[in-house]
Coordinates of C-alpha atoms in Angstrom, one line a residue:
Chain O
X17 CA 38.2 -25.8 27.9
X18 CA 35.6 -26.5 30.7
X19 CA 34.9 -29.4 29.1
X20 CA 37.9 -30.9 30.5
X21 CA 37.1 -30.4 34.1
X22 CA 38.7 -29.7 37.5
X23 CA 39.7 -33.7 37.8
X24 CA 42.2 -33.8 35.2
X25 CA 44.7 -36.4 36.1
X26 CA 48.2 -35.4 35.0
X27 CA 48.0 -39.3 33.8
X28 CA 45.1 -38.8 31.9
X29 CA 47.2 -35.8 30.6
X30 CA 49.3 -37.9 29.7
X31 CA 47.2 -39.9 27.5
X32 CA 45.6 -37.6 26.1
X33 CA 49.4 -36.1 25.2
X34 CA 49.9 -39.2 23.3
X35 CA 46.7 -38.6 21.4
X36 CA 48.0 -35.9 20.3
X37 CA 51.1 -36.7 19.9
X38 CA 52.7 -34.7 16.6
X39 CA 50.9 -31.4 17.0
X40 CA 53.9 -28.9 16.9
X41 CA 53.9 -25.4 17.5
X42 CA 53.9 -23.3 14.0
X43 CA 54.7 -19.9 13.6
X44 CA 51.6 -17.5 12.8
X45 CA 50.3 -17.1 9.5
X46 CA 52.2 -15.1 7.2
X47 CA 51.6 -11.6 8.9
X48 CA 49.7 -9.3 5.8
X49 CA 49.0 -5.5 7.2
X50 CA 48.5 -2.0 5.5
X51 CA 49.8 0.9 6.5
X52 CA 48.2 3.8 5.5
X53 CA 47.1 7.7 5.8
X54 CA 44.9 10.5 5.1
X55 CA 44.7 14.0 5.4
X56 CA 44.3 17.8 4.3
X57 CA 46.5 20.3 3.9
X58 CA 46.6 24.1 4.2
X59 CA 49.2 25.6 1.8
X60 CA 47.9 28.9 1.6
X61 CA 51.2 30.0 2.7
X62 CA 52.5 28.8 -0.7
X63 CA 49.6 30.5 -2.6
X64 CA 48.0 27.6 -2.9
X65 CA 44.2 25.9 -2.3
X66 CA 43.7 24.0 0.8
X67 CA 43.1 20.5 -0.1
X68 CA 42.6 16.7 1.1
X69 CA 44.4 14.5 0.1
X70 CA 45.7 10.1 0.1
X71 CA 48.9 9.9 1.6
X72 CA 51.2 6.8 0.9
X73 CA 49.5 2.9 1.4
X74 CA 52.0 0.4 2.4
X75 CA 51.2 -3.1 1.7
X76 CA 53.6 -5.5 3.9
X77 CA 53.8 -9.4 4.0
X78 CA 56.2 -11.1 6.5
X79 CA 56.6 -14.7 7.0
X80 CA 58.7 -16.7 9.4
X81 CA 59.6 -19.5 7.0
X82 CA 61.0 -21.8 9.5
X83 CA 63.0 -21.6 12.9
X84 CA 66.2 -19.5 11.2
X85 CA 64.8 -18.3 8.1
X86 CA 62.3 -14.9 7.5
X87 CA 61.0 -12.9 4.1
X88 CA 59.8 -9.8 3.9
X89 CA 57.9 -7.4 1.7
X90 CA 56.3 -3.7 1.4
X91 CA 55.3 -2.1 -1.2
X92 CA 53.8 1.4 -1.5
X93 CA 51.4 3.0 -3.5
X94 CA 51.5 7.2 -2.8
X95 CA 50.1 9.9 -5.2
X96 CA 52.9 11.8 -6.7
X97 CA 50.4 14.9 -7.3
X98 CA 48.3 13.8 -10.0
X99 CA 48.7 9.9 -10.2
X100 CA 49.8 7.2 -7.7
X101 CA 52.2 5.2 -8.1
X102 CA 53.7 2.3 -7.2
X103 CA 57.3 1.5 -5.3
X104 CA 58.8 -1.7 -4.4
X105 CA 60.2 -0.1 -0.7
X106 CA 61.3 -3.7 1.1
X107 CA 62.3 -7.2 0.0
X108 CA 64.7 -9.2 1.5
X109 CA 65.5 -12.6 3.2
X110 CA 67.1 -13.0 6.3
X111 CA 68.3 -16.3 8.2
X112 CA 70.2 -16.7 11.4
X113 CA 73.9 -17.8 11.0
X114 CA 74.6 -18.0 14.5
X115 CA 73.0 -17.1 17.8
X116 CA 72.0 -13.3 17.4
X117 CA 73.4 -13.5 13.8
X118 CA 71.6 -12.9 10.8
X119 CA 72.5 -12.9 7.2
X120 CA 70.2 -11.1 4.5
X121 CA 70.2 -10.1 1.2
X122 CA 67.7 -8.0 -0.9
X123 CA 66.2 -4.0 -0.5
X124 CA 66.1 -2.8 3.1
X125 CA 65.6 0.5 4.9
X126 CA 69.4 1.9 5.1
X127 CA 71.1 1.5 8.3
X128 CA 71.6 5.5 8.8
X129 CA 70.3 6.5 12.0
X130 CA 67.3 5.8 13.6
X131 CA 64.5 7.1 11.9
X132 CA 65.1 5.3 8.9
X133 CA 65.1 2.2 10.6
X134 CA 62.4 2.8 13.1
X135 CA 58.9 4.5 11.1
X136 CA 59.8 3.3 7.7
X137 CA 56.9 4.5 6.0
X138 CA 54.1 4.1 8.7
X139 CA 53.5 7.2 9.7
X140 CA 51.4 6.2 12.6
X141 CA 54.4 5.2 14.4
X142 CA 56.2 8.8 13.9
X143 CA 55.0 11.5 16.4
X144 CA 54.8 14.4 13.3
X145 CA 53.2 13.9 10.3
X146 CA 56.5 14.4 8.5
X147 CA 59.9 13.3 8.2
X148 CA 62.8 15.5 8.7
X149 CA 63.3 16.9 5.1
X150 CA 66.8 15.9 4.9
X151 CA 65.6 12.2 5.8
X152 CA 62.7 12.3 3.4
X153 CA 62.9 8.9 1.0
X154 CA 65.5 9.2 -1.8
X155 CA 62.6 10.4 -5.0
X156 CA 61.6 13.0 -2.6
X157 CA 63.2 16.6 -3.7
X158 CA 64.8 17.1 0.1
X159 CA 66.8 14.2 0.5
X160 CA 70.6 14.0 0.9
X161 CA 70.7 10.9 2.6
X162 CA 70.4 7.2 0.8
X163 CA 67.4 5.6 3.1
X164 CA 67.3 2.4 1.0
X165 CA 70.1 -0.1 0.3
X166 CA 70.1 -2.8 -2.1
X167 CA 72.6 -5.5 -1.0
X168 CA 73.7 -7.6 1.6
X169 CA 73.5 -7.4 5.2
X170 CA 74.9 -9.0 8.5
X171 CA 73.1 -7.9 11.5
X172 CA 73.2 -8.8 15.2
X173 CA 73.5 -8.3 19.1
X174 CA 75.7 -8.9 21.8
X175 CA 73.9 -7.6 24.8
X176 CA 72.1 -4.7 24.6
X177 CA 74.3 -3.8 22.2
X178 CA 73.0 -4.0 18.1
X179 CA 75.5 -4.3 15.3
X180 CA 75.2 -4.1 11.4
X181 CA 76.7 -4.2 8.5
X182 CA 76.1 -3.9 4.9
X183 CA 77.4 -3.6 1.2
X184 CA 74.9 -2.1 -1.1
X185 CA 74.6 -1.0 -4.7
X186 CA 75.5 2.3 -5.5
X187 CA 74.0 5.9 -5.6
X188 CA 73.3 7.7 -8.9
X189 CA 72.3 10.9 -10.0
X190 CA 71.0 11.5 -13.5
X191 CA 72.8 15.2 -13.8
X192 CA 71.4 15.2 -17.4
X193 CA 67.8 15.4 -15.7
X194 CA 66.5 19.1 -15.2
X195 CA 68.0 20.2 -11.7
X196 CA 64.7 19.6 -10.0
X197 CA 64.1 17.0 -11.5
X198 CA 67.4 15.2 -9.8
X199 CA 67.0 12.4 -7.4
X200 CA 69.2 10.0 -5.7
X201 CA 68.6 6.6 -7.3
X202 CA 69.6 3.3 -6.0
X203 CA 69.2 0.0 -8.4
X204 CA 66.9 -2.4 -7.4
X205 CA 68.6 -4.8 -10.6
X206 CA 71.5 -3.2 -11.0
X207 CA 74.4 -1.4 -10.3
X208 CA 76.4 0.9 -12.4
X209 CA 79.7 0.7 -11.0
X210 CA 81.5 -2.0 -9.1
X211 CA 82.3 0.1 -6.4
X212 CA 80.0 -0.4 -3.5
X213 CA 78.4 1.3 -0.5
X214 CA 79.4 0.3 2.7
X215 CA 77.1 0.7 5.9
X216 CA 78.2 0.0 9.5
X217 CA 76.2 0.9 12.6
X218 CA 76.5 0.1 16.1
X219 CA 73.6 1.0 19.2
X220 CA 73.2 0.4 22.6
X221 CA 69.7 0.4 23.8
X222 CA 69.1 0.9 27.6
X223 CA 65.9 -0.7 28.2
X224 CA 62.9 -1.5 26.2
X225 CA 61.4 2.6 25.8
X226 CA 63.8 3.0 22.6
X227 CA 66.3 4.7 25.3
X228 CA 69.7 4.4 22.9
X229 CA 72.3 5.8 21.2
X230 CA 73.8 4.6 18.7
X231 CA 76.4 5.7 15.5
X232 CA 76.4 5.2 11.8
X233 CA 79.1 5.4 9.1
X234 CA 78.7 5.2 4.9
X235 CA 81.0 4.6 2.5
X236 CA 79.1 6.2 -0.4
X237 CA 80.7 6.8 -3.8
X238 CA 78.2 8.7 -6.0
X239 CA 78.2 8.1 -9.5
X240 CA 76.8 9.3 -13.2
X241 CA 73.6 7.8 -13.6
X242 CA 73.3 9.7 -17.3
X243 CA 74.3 7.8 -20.4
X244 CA 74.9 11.3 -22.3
X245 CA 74.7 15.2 -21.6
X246 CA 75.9 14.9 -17.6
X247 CA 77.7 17.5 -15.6
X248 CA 80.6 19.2 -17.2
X249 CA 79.3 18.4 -20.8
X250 CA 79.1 14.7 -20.3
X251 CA 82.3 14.4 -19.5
X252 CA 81.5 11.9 -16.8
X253 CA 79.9 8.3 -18.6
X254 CA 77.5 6.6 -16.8
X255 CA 79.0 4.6 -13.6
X256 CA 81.8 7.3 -13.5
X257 CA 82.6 8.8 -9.7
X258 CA 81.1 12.3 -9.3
X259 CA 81.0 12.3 -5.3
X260 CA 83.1 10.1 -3.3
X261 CA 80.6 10.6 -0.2
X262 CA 81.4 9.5 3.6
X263 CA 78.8 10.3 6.3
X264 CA 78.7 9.9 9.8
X265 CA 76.3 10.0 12.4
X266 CA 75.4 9.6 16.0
X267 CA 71.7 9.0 17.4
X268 CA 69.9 9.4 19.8
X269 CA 66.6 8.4 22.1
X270 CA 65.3 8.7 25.4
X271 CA 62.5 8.2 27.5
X272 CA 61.0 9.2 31.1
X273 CA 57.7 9.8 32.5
X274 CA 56.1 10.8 29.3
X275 CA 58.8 12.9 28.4
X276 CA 61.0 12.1 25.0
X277 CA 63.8 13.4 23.3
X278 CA 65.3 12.0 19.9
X279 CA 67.7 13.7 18.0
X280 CA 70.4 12.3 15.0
X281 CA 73.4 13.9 13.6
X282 CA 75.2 13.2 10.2
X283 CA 78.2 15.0 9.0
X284 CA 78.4 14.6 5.5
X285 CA 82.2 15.0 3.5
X286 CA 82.1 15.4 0.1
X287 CA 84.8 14.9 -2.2
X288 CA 83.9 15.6 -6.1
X289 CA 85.8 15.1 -9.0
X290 CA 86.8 17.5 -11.4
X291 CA 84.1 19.2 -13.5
X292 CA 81.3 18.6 -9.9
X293 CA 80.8 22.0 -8.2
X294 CA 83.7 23.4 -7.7
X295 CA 86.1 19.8 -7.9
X296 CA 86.7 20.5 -4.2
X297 CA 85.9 18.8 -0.6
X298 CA 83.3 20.6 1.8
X299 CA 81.6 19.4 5.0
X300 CA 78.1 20.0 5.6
X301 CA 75.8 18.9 8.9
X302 CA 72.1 17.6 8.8
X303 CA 70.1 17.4 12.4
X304 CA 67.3 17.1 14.4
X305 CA 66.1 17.6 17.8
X306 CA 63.0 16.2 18.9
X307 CA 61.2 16.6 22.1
X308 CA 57.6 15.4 23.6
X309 CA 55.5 15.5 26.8
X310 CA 52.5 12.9 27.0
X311 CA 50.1 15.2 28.7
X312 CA 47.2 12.5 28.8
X313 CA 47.7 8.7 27.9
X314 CA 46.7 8.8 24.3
X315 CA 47.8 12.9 23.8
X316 CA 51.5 13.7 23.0
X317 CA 52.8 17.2 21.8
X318 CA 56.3 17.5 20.2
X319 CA 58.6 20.4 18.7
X320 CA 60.8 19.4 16.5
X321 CA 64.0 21.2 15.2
X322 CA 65.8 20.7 11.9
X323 CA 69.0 21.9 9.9
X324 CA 70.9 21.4 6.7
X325 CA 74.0 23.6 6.4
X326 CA 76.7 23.1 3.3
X327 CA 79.0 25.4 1.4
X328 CA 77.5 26.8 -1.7
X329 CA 80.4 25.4 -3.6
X330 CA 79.7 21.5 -2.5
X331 CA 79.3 19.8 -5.8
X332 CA 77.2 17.1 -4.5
X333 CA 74.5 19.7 -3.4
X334 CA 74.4 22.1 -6.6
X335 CA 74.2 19.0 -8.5
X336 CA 71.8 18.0 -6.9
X337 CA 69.9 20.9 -6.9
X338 CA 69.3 21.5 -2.6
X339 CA 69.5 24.5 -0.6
X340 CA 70.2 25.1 2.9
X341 CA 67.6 24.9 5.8
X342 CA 66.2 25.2 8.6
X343 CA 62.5 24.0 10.0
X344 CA 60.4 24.3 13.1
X345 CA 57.8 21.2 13.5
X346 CA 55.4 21.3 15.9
X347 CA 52.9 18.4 15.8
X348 CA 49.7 17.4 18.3
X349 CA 49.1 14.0 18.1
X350 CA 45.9 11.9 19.4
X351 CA 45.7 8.2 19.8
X352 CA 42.2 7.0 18.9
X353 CA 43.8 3.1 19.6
X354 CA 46.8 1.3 18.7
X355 CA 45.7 1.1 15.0
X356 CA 44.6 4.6 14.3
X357 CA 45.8 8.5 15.6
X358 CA 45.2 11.9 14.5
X359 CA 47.8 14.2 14.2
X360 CA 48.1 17.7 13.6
X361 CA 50.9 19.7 12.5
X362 CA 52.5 23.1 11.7
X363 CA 55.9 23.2 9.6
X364 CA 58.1 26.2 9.4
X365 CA 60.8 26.2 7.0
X366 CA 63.1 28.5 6.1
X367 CA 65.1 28.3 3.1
X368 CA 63.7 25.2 0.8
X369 CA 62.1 26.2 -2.3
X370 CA 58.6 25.7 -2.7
X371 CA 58.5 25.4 -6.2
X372 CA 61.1 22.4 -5.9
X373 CA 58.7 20.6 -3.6
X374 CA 55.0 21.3 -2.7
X375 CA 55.4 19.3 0.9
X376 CA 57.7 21.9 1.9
X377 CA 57.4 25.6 3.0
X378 CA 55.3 26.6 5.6
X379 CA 51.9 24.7 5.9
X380 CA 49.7 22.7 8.3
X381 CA 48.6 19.4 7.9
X382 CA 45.7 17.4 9.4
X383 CA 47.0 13.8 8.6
X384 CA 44.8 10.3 10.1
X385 CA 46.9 7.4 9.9
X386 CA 45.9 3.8 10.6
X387 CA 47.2 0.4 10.4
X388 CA 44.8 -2.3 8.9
X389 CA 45.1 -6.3 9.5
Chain L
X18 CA 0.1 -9.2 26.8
X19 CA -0.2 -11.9 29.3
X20 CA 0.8 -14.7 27.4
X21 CA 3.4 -13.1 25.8
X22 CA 5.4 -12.7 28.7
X23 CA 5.4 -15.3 29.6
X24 CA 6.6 -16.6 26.1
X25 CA 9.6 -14.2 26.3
X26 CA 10.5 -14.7 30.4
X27 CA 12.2 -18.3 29.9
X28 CA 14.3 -17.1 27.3
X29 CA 15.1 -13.8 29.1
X30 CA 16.0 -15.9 32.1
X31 CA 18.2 -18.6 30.4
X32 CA 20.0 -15.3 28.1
X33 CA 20.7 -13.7 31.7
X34 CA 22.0 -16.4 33.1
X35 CA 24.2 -17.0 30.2
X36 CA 25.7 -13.8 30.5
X37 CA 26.1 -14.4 34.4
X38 CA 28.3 -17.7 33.6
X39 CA 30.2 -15.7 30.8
X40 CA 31.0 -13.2 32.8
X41 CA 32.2 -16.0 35.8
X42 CA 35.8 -15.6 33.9
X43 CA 38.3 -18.7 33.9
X44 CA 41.5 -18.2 35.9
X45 CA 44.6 -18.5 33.8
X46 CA 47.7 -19.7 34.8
X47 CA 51.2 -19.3 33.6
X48 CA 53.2 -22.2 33.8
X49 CA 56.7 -23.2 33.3
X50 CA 59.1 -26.6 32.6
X51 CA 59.5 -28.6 36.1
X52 CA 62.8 -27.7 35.7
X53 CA 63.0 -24.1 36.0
X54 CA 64.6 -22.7 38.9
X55 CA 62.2 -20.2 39.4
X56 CA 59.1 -20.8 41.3
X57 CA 56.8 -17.7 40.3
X58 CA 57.2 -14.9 38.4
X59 CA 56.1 -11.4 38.7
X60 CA 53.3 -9.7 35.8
X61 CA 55.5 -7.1 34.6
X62 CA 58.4 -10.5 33.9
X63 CA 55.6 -12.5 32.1
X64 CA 54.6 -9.5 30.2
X65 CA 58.0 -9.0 28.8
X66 CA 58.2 -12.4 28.0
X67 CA 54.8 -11.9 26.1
X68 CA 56.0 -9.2 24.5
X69 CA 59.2 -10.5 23.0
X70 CA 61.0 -7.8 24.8
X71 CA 62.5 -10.0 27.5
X72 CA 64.2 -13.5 26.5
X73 CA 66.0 -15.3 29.3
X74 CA 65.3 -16.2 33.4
X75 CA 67.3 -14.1 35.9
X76 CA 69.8 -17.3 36.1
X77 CA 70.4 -16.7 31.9
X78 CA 68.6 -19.8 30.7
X79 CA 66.9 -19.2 27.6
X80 CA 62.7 -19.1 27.6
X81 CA 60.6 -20.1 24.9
X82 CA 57.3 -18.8 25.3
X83 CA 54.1 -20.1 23.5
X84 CA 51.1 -18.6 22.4
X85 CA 47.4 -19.7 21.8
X86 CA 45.7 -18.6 18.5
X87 CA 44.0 -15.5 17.7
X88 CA 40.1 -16.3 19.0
X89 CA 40.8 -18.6 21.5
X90 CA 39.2 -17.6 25.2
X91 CA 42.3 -18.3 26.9
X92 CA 44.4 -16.1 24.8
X93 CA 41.9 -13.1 25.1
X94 CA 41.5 -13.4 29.2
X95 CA 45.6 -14.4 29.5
X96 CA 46.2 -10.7 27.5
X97 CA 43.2 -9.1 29.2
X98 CA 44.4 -9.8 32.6
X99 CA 48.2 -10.1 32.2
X100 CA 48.6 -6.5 30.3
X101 CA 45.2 -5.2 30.1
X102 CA 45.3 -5.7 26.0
X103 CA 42.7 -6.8 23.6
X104 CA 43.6 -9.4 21.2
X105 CA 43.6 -6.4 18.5
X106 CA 45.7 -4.7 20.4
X107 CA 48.4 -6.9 20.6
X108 CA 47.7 -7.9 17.3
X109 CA 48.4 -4.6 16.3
X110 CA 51.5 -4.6 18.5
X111 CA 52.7 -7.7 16.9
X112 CA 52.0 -6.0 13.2
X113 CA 54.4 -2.7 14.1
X114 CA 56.8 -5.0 15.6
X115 CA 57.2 -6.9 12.5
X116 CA 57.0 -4.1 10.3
X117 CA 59.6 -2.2 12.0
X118 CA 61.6 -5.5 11.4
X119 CA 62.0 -6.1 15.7
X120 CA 60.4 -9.4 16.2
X121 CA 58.2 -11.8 15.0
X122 CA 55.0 -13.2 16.7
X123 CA 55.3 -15.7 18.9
X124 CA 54.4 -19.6 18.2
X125 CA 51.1 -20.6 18.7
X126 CA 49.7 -24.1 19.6
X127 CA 46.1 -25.2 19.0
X128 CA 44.7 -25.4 22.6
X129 CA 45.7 -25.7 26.3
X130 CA 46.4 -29.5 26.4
X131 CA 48.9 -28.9 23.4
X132 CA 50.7 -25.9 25.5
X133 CA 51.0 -28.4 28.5
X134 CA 52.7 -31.1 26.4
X135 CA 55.1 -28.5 25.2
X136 CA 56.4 -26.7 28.2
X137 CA 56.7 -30.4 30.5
X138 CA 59.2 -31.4 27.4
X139 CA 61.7 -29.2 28.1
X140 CA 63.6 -26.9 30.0
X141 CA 62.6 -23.0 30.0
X142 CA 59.4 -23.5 28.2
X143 CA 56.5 -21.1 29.6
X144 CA 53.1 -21.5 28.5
X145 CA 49.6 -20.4 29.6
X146 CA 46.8 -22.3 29.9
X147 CA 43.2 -22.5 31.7
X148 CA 43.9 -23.2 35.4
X149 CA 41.6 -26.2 35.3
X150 CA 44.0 -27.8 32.5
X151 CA 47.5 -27.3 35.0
X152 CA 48.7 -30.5 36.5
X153 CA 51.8 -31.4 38.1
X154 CA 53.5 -31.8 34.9
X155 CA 54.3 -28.3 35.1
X156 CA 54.9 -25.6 37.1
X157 CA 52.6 -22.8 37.7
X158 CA 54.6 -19.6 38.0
X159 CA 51.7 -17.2 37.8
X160 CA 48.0 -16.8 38.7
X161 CA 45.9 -14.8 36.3
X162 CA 42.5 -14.8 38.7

């Protein structure tokens, strides 16, 4: 702009305004960016060969269609052992329907917590290289928790306080599927049952480190997802209740000097019907607890502690086919830049099966991540 | 050799001095609607604003903050000296933002003469734009030397 110069009259400003009269500020392109990471793996605790390996690529594409309206997508392409594959993870529209209201519908990240909500599948955000196990994404053979939700959502602040609220599609489980074979599935096109899921969540951030807390609830009614030869003989069509589910959870995050602590906390009640597990109601916790110390700018440490505890009898877990827990993370992470860090990570676990899922057990990881634009 | 040297000294000297006027950075100014109570702000408050993390004056009016577009030399030295960030840095910023579904990025206008129209026009507008451009159309809250 030095061809302007110093003498720039706020008349000839003026003018110049009217020249260019009609130029109106527009929103950046439609934001395109991958997500992805790389690594190797020692599993020799497992009996198995060291190896390198492609973690998951996510492909997103937001655009801010106009002053009240945004669409989003991701989609992820991860190796499943021997092929990759593709999932559609995130697709929704959201518009403002009042001043820090929005209204959306499609496939988002479930409101659970905050570390469904906060990583997503970039794993160059997270501080480890994995997730908690109980918190690992719904075709994963650890998960108890729904972290996707197809429906509609109403989201908003007041404050520094966040709200949101959504009905979603529910859960399945084919129980005519081998047992570790079992996943929870959501519909992306349908739903077998008109029951829903309902999702409520309220936080409170304290400034702008991520310093919150914050508490969940679901309304999850879990039901058949096979059309013949489910639990109890088939006794149970598809779209029948097996699990009427409620979970809730508190969250939290905060931040000083370098110093961070994160930890979330679901108690999950499970009511089967007759003919799942034992027909009976159990209780069963899932947590975390988190903690880091940024010794250097771009170095950051952090342990990491994880449960899952349930009666043996809870229906919804031996139809599922999960066991009990525990896990001790501990993860060194380097940041090369904001697009690219190194981490390194040991996992102790106690109690899941190996043989029901490789990325489990005890094993250290070497895992690159990166974000290209 | 002679010769030679003296083929290549002009074109050393006039490269050199190049670099010498490119690195002679342009000031940039932040600069607010006439009507804004405030008469300057601090950095660390234009940062926030920059960032998307902060969204209204201390008296609760609502600021709209403009950009310039990626590659511009005014956007590079205003995020260079404002919050010592590379334009890849806060474009990276901008893509975990978005990705982690907190924010969008921020309106951009073509050039400095557009950012000026925009923030006289109404209240709470803030823009930044080369110190040369500023006029009394607007106020300048912040000096980016």
């Amino acid at each position: 702009m030095k061809w302007i110069g110093g003498g720039l009259t706020g008349g000839r400003v003026a003018v110049l305004a009217v020249l260019l009269g009609g130029i109106a500020p527009v929103g950046a392109e439609p934001n395109i960016g991958i997500f992805g990471d790389v690594g190797w793996a020692d599993r020799s605790a497992l009996g198995k060969a060291s190896q390198f390996g492609l973690g998951a690529l996510s492909v997103y594409v937001h655009d801010q269609m106009d002053d009240r309206t945004e669409g989003f997508f991701e989609y992820v392409l991860e190796g499943d052992g021997a092929a990759l594959n593709g999932d559609l993870e995130r697709l929704y529209i959201k518009r403002s329907v009042g001043k820090d209201l929005r209204f959306g519908i499609g496939r988002f990240h479930s409101p659970i917590g905050f570390w469904n909500n906060h990583y997503h599948h970039g794993v160059l955000m997270q501080d480890t290289v994995s997730r908690p196990a109980f918190l690992e994404f719904e075709d994963n053979a650890t998960a108890v928790l729904p972290t996707h939700a197809i429906g509609a959502s109403l989201e908003g602040e007041a404050g520094a306080v966040g709200y949101e609220l959504s009905l979603a599609n529910t859960v399945f489980i084919d129980t005519a599927a081998p047992i570790a074979e079992r996943t929870l599935g959501v519909g992306n096109f349908f739903d077998m049952a008109d029951d829903k899921a309902l999702y409520a969540r309220v936080s409170h951030e304290y400034d702008d480190s991520g310093a919150h807390i914050g508490v969940s609830y679901l309304y999850n009614p879990i039901v058949e997802g096979a059309v013949l030869g489910g639990v109890d003989g088939g006794s149970k069509g598809q779209g029948q209740l097996l699990v009427e589910q409620t979970v809730i959870g508190v969250d939290g995050r905060y931040e000083h000097q370098g110093f961070s602590l994160m930890g979330e906390y679901f108690q999950i009640s499970n009511d089967a019907e007759a003919g799942v597990g034992d027909g009976g109601s159990h209780r069963s916790t899932a947590y975390y607890l988190q903690a880091g110390y940024r010794v250097a700018e771009r170095l950051l440490p952090t342990y990491r502690f994880e449960s899952l505890v349930f009666d043996a009898q809870d229906g919804f877990y031996t139809m599922l086919g999960r066991e009990e827990y525990t896990a001790h993370v501990m993860a060194l992470r380097y940041e090369f830049d904001d697009s690219n860090a190194m981490i390194l990570e040991y996992r102790a676990s106690d109690g899941i099966a190996p043989a029901a899922n490789p990325a489990q057990g005890d094993s250290i990881k070497l895992n690159w991540s990166f974000l290209l634009l | 050799m002679g010769n030679a040297l003296k083929h290549l000294i002009w074109p050393l000297l006039a490269l050199l001095s190049s670099m010498a006027a490119a690195s002679a950075r342009a000031e940039v100014v932040v600069v607010g609607n006439l009507s804004m109570s405030a008469d300057a702000l601090s950095q660390e408050e234009v940062k926030e604003f920059y960032l998307g993390k902060l969204q209204r004056m201390g008296d609760g009016v609502a600021v709209e903050v403009i950009d310039l577009p990626d590659g511009n030399d005014t956007r590079d030295e205003f995020y260079l000296k404002a919050m010592g960030k590379t334009s890849n840095q806060i474009k990276a910023y901008w893509a975990k933002r978005v990705f982690t579904g907190k924010g969008a990025p921020l309106r951009t206008l073509p050039h400095d003469l557009a950012v000026m129209k925009w923030v006289a026009a109404k209240v709470g507008r803030i823009g930044y734009v080369d110190a040369n451009v500023a006029d009394d159309s607007v106020k300048v809250l912040l000096r980016l030397p």
